[in-house]
mmCIF file of C-alpha atoms and ligand atoms in Angstrom:
data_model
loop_
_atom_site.group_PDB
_atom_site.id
_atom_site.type_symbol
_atom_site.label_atom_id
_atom_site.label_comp_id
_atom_site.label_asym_id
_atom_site.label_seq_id
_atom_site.Cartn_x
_atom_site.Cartn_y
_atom_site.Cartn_z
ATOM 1 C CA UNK H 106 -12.002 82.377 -78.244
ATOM 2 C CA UNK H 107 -15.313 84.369 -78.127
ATOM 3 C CA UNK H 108 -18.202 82.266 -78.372
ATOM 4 C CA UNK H 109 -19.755 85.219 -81.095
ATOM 5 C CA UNK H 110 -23.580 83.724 -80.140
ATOM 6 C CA UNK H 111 -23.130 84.778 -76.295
ATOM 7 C CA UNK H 112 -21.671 87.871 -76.682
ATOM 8 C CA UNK H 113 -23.835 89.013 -79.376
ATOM 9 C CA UNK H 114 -26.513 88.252 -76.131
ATOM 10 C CA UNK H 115 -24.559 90.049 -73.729
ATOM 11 C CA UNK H 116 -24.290 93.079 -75.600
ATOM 12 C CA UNK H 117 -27.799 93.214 -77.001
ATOM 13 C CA UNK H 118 -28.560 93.571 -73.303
ATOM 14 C CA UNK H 119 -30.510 96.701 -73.817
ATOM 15 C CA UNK H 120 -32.692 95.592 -76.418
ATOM 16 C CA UNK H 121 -35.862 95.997 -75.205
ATOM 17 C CA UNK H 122 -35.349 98.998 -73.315
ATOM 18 C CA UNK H 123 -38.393 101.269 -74.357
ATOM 19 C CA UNK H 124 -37.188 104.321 -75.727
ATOM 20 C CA UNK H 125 -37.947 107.209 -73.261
ATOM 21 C CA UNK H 126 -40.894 109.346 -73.331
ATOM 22 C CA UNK H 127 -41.797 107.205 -76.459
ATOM 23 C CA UNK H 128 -45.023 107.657 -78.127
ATOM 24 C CA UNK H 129 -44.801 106.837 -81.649
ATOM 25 C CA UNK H 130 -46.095 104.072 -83.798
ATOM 26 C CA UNK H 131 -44.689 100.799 -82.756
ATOM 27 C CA UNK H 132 -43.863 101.695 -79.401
ATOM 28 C CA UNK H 133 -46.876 100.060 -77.985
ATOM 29 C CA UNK H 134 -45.152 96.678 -79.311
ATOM 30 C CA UNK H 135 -42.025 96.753 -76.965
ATOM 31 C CA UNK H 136 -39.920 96.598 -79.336
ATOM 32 C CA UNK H 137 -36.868 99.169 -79.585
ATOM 33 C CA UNK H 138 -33.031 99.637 -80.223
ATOM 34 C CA UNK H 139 -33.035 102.380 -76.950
ATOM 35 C CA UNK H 140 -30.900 101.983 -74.721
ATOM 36 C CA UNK H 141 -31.081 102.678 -70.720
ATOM 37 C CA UNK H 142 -31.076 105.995 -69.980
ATOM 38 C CA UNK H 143 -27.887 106.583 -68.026
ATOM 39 C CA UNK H 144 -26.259 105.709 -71.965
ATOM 40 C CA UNK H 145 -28.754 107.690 -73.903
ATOM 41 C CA UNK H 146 -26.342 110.567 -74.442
ATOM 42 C CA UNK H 147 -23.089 108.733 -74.741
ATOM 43 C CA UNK H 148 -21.352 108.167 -77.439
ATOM 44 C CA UNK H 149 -20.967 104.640 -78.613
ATOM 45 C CA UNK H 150 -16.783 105.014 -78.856
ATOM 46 C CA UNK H 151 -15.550 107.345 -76.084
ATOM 47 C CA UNK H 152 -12.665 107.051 -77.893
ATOM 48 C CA UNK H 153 -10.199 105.819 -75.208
ATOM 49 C CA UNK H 154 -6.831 103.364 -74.777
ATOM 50 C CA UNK H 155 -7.918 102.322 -71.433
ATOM 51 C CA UNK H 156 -11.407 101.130 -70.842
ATOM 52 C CA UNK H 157 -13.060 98.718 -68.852
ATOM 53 C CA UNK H 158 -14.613 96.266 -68.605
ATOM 54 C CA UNK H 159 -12.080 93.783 -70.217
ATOM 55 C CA UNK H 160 -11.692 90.125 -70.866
ATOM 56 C CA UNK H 161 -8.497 88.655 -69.011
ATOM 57 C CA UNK H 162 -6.825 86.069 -70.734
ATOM 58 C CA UNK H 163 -5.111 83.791 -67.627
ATOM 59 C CA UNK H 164 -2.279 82.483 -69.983
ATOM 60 C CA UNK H 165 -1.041 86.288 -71.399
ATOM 61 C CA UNK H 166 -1.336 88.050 -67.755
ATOM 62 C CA UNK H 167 2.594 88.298 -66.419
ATOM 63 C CA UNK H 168 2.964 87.941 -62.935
ATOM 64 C CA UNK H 169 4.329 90.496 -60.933
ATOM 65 C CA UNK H 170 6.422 89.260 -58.197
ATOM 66 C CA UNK H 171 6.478 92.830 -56.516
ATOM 67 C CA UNK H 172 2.314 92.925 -55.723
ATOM 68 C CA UNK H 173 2.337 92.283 -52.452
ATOM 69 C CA UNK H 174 -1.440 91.041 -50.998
ATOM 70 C CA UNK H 175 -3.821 93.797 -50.688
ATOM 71 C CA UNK H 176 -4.360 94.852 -46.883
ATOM 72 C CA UNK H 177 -8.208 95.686 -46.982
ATOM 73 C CA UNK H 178 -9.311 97.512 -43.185
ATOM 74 C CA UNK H 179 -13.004 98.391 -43.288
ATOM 75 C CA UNK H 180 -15.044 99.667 -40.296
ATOM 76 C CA UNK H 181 -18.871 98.223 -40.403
ATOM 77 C CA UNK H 182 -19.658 101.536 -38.361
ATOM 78 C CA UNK H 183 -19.047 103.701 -41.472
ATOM 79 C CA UNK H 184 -22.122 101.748 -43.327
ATOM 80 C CA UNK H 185 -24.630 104.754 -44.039
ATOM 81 C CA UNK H 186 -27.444 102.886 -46.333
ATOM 82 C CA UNK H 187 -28.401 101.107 -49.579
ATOM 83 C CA UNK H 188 -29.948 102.983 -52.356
ATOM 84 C CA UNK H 189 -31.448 102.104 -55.907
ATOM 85 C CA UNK H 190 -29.927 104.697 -58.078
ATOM 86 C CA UNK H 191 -32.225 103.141 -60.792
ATOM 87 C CA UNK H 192 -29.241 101.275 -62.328
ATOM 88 C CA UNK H 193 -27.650 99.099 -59.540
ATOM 89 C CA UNK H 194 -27.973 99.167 -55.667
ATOM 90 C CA UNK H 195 -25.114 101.244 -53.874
ATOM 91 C CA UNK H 196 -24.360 100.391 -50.222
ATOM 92 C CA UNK H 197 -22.665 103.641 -49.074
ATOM 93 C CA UNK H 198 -20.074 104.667 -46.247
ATOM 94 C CA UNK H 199 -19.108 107.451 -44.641
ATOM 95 C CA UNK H 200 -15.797 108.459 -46.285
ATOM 96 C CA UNK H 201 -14.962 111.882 -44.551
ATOM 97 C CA UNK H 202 -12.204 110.194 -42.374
ATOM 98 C CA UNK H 203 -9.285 106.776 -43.209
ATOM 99 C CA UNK H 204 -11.962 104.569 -41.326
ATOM 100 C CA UNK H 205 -12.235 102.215 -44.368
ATOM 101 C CA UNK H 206 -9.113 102.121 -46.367
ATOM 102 C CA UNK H 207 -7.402 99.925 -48.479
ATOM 103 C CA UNK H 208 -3.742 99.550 -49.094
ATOM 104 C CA UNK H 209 -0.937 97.693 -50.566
ATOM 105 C CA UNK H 210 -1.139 95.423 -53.787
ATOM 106 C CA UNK H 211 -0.034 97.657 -56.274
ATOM 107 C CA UNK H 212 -1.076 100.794 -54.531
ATOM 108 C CA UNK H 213 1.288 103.625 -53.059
ATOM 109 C CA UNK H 214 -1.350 104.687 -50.547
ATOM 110 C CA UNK H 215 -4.514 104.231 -48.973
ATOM 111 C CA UNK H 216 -7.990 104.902 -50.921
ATOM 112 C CA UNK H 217 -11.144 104.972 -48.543
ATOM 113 C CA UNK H 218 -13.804 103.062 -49.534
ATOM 114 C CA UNK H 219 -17.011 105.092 -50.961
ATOM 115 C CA UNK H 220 -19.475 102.550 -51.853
ATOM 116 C CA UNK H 221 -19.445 98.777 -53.319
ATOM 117 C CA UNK H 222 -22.723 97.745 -55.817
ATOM 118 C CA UNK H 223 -23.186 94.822 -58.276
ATOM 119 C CA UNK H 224 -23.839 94.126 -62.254
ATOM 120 C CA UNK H 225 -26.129 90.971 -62.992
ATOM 121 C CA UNK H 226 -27.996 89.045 -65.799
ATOM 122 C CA UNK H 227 -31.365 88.297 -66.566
ATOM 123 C CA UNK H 228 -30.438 85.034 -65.866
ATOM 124 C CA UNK H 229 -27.261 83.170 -64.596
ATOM 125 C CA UNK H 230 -25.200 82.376 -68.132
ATOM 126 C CA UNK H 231 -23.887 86.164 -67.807
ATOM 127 C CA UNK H 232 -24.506 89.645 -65.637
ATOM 128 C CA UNK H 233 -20.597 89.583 -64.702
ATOM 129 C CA UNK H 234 -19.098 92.912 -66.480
ATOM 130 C CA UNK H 235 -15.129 91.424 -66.370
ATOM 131 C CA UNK H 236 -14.975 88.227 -67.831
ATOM 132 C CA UNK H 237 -11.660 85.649 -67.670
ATOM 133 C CA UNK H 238 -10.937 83.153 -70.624
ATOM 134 C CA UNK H 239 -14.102 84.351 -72.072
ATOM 135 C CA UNK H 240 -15.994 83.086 -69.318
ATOM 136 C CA UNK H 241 -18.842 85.084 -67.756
ATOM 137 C CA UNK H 242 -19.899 84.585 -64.273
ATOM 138 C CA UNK H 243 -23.789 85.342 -63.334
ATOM 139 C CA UNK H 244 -22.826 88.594 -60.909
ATOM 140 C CA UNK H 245 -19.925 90.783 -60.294
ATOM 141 C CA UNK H 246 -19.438 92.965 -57.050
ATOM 142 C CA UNK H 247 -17.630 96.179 -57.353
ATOM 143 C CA UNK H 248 -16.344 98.152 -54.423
ATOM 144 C CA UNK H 249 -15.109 101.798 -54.857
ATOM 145 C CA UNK H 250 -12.135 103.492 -53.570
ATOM 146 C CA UNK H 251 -10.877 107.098 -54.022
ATOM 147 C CA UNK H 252 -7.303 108.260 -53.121
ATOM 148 C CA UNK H 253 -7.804 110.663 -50.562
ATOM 149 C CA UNK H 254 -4.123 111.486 -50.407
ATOM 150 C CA UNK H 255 -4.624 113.504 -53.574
ATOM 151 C CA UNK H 256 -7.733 114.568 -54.165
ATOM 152 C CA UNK H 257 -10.379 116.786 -51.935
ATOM 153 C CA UNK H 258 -13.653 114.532 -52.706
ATOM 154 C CA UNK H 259 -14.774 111.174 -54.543
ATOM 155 C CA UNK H 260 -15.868 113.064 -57.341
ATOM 156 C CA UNK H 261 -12.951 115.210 -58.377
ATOM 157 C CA UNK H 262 -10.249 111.854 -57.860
ATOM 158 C CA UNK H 263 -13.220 109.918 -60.269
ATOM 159 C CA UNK H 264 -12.232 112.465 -63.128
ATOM 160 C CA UNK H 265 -8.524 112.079 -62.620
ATOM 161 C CA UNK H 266 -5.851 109.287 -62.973
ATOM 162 C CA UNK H 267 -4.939 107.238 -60.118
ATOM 163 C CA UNK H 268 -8.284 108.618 -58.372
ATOM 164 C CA UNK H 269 -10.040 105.334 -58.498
ATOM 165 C CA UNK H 270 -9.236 101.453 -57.247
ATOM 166 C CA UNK H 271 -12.463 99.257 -57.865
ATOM 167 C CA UNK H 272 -11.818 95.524 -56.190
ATOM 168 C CA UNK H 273 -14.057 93.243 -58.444
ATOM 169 C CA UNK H 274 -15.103 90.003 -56.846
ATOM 170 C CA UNK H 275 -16.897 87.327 -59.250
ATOM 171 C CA UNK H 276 -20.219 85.766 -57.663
ATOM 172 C CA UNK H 277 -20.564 82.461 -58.956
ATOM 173 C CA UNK H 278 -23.461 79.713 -58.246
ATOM 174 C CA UNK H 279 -22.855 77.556 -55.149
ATOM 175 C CA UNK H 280 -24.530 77.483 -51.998
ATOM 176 C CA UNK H 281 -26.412 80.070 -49.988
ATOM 177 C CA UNK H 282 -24.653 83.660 -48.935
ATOM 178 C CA UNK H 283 -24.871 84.391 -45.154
ATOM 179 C CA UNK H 284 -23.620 87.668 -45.028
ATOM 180 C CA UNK H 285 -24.660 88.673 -48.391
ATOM 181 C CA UNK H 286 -28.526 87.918 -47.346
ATOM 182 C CA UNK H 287 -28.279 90.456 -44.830
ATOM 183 C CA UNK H 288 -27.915 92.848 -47.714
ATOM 184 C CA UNK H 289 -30.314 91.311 -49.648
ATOM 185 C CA UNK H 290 -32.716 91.065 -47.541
ATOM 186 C CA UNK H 291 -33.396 94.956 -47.511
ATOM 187 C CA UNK H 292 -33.938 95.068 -51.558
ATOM 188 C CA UNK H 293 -37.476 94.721 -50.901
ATOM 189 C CA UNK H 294 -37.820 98.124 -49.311
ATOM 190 C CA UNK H 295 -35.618 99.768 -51.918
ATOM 191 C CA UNK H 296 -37.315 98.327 -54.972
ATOM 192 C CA UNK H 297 -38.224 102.003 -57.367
ATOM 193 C CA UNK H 298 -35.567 103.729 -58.471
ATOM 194 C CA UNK H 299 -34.471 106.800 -55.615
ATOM 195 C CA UNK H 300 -35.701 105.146 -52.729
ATOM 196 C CA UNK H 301 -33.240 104.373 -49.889
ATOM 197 C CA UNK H 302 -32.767 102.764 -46.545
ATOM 198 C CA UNK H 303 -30.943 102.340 -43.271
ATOM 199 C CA UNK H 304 -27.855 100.339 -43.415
ATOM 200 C CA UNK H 305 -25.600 100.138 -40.490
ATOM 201 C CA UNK H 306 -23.034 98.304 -39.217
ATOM 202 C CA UNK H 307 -22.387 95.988 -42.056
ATOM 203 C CA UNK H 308 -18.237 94.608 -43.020
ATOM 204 C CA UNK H 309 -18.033 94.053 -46.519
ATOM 205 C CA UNK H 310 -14.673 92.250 -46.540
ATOM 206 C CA UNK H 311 -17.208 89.089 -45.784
ATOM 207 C CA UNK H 312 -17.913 89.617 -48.794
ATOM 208 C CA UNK H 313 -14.640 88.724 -50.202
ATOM 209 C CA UNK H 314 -13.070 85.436 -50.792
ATOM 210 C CA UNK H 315 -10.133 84.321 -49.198
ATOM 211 C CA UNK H 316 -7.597 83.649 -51.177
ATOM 212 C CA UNK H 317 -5.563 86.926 -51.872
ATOM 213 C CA UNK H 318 -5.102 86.329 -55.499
ATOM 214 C CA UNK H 319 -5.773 88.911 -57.877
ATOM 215 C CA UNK H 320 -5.138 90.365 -61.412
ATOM 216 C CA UNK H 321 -4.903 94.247 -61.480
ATOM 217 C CA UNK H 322 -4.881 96.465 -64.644
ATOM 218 C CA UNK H 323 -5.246 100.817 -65.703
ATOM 219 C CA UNK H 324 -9.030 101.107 -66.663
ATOM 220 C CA UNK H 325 -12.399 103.033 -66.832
ATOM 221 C CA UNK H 326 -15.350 103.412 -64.710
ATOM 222 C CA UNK H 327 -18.052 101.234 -66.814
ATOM 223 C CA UNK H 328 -21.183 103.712 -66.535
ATOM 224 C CA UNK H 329 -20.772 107.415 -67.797
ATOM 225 C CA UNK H 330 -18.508 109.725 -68.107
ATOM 226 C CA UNK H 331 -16.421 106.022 -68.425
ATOM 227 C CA UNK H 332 -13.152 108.571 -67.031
ATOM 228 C CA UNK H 333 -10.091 106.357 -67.260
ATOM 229 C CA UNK H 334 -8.774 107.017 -63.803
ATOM 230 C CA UNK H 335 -9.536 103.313 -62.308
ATOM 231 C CA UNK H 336 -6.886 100.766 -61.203
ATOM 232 C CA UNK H 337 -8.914 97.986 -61.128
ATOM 233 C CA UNK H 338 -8.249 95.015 -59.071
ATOM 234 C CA UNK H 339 -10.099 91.536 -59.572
ATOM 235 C CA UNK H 340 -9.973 88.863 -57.403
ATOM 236 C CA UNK H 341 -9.167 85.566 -58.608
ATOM 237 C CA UNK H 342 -11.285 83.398 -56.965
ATOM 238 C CA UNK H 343 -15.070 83.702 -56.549
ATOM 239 C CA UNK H 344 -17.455 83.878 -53.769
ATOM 240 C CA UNK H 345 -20.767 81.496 -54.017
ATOM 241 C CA UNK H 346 -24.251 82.479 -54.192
ATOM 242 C CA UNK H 347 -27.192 80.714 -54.540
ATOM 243 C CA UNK H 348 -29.950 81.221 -57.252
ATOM 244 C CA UNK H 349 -32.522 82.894 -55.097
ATOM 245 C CA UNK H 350 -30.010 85.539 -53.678
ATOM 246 C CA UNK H 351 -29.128 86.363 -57.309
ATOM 247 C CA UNK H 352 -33.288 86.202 -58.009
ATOM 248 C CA UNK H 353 -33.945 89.089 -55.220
ATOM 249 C CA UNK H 354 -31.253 91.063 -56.969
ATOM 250 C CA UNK H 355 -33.872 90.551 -60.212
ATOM 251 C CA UNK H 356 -36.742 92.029 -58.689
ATOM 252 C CA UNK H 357 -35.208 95.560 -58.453
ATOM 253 C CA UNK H 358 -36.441 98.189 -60.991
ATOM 254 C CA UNK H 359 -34.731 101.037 -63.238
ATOM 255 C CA UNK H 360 -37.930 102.754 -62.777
ATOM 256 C CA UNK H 361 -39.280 105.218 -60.349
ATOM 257 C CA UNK H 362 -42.517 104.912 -58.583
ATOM 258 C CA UNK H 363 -45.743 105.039 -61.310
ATOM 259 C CA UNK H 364 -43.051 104.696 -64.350
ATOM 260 C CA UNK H 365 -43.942 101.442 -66.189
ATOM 261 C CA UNK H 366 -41.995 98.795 -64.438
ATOM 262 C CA UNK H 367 -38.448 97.746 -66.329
ATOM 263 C CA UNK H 368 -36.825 95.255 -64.238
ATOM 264 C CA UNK H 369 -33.392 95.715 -63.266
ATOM 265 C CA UNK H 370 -31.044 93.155 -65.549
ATOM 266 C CA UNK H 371 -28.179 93.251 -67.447
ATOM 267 C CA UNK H 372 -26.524 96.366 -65.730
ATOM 268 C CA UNK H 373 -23.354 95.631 -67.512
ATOM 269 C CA UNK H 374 -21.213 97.531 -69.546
ATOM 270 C CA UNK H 375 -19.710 95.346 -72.938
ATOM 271 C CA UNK H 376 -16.235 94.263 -72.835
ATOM 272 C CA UNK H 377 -13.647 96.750 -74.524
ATOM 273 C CA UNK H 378 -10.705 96.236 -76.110
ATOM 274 C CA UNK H 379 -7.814 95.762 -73.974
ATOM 275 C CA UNK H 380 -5.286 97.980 -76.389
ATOM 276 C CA UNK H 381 -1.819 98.489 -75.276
ATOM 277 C CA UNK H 382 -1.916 97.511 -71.513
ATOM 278 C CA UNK H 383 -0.967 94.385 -69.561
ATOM 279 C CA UNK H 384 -2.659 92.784 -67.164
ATOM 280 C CA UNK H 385 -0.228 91.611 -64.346
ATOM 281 C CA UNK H 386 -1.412 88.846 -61.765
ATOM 282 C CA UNK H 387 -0.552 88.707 -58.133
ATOM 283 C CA UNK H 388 0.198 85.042 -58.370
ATOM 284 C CA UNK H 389 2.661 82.638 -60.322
ATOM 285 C CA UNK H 390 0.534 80.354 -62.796
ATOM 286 C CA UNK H 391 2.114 77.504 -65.074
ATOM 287 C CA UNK H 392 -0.436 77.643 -67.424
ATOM 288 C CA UNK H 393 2.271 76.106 -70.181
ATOM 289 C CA UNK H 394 3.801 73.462 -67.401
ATOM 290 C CA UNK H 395 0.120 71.975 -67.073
ATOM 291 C CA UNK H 396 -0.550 71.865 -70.864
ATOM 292 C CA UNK H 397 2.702 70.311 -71.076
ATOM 293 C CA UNK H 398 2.271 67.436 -68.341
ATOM 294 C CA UNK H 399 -1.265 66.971 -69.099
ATOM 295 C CA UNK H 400 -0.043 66.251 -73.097
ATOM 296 C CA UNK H 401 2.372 63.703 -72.259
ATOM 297 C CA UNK H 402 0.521 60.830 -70.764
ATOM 298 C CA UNK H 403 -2.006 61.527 -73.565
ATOM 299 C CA UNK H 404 1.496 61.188 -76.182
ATOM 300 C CA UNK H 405 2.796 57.855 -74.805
ATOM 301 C CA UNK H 406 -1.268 56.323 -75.016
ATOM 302 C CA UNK H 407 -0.719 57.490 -78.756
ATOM 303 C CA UNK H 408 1.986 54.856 -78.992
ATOM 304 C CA UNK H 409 1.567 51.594 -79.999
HETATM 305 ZN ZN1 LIG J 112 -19.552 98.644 -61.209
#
């Protein structure tokens, strides 16, 4: 079950955010119960069935023999550039035409892809924003799709149900990121909040691992307005990053340019309840068969 001590860390993850334009006494210590400002005027239940993120339990998710694999067709030429919106870093693409689409899975058509970005920790026991068996992983990539078929522009279809697919691919700690330092490599020049730069030609299905397996559930986006018009799909296996790539994601800022520095960490929204829905997996898992074998060697040893 929930380990209470680490989530209790998770979600105080915006404990020492200083309370904006404070000035009062005890400011000057650090310490506040503020949150960042993209939550400040949120309400703490938005009062939805369906939000995200969610924990997935592996042994109550039903597989779904009819999700077919997802058939994911990006164009590196539609890469615009990568921008610190002061609460993650957004590559974006040019999404005027089907150049980047997905399709299949559990989708009836195509959504072109908008932009992908990340959620990390302060350090690597957590960052992910899904977690699975109550595990965390140190980094979660998000790419975001909008259902063009229906909608006129990203932002109406993000209001609206069915608008939204968000793949979610778990970074986990392993060895060094090839493709992945490309992108890294430019968070230097887009360390304040607002700045932006250059980005071309860049594929991010390297970024993805390769085994098709995935869960896919009805959620939320996890940064306001937290509109419940996401299917999300999360990839079952992880890709592999080493420490330092997850360190230059670290030395980003929330703040702008002569703000006092707040270093970008724990951009995660808490898990939510998962309510009435069911999340169905791509793939057939005997998570009773392998309880069962693995108990019966350990029976017979129980013998005398
Ligand atoms: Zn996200």
């Amino acid at each position: 079950r929930l380990l209470r001590g680490d989530v209790a860390k998770r979600e105080g993850a915006w404990a020492t955010w200083p309370r904006a334009g404070s000035s009062g006494p005890g400011s000057e210590r650090g310490v506040s119960d503020s949150v960042h400002p993209l939550w400040e005027s949120v309400d703490l239940v938005p009062g939805g069935d369906r939000q995200s993120p969610i924990n997935i339990w592996w042994r109550d998710s039903v597989y779904d023999p009819g999700l077919k694999p997802l058939t994911i067709s990006y164009d590196p030429a539609t890469c615009l550039h990568v921008w610190n919106n002061g609460y993650s870093f957004l590559v974006e693409f040019e999404d005027s035409t089907d150049k980047s689409v997905i399709k299949g899975g559990p989708l009836e058509h195509n959504y072109r892809l908008k932009q992908f970005h990340f959620h990390w920790g302060a350090i690597d026991a957590w960052g992910s924003e899904h977690t699975v068996d109550s595990k965390c992983f140190p980094a979660e990539l998000h790419l975001v799709h909008w259902n063009a078929v229906k909608f006129e522009n990203f932002e109406d279809a993000a209001l609206e149900e069915n608008g939204l697919v968000v793949i979610g691919v778990f970074l986990k700690l392993g060895k060094h990121h090839k493709e992945l330092q490309k992108l890294v490599d430019t968070l230097p020049s887009i360390k304040h909040k607002d700045t932006l730069v250059e980005f071309g030609s860049f594929d991010p299905s390297c970024l993805m691992p390769t085994c098709p397996d995935y869960w896919t559930y009805s959620g939320s986006l996890t940064t306001p307005p937290l509109s419940e018009s996401v299917t999300w799909i999360i990839k079952k296996q992880p890709v592999e990053v080493d420490h330092d790539q997850l360190e230059q994601f670290r030395t980003l800022l929330f703040t702008s340019e002569g703000e006092k520095e707040k270093r970008m960490v724990d951009n995660f929204r808490p898990l939510q309840p998962l309510m009435n829905r069911t999340v169905r997996s791509s793939f057939r898992h005997d998570y009773v068969l392998n309880v069962r074998a693995k108990s019966k060697p350990a029976t017979s040893q129980a013998t005398p």
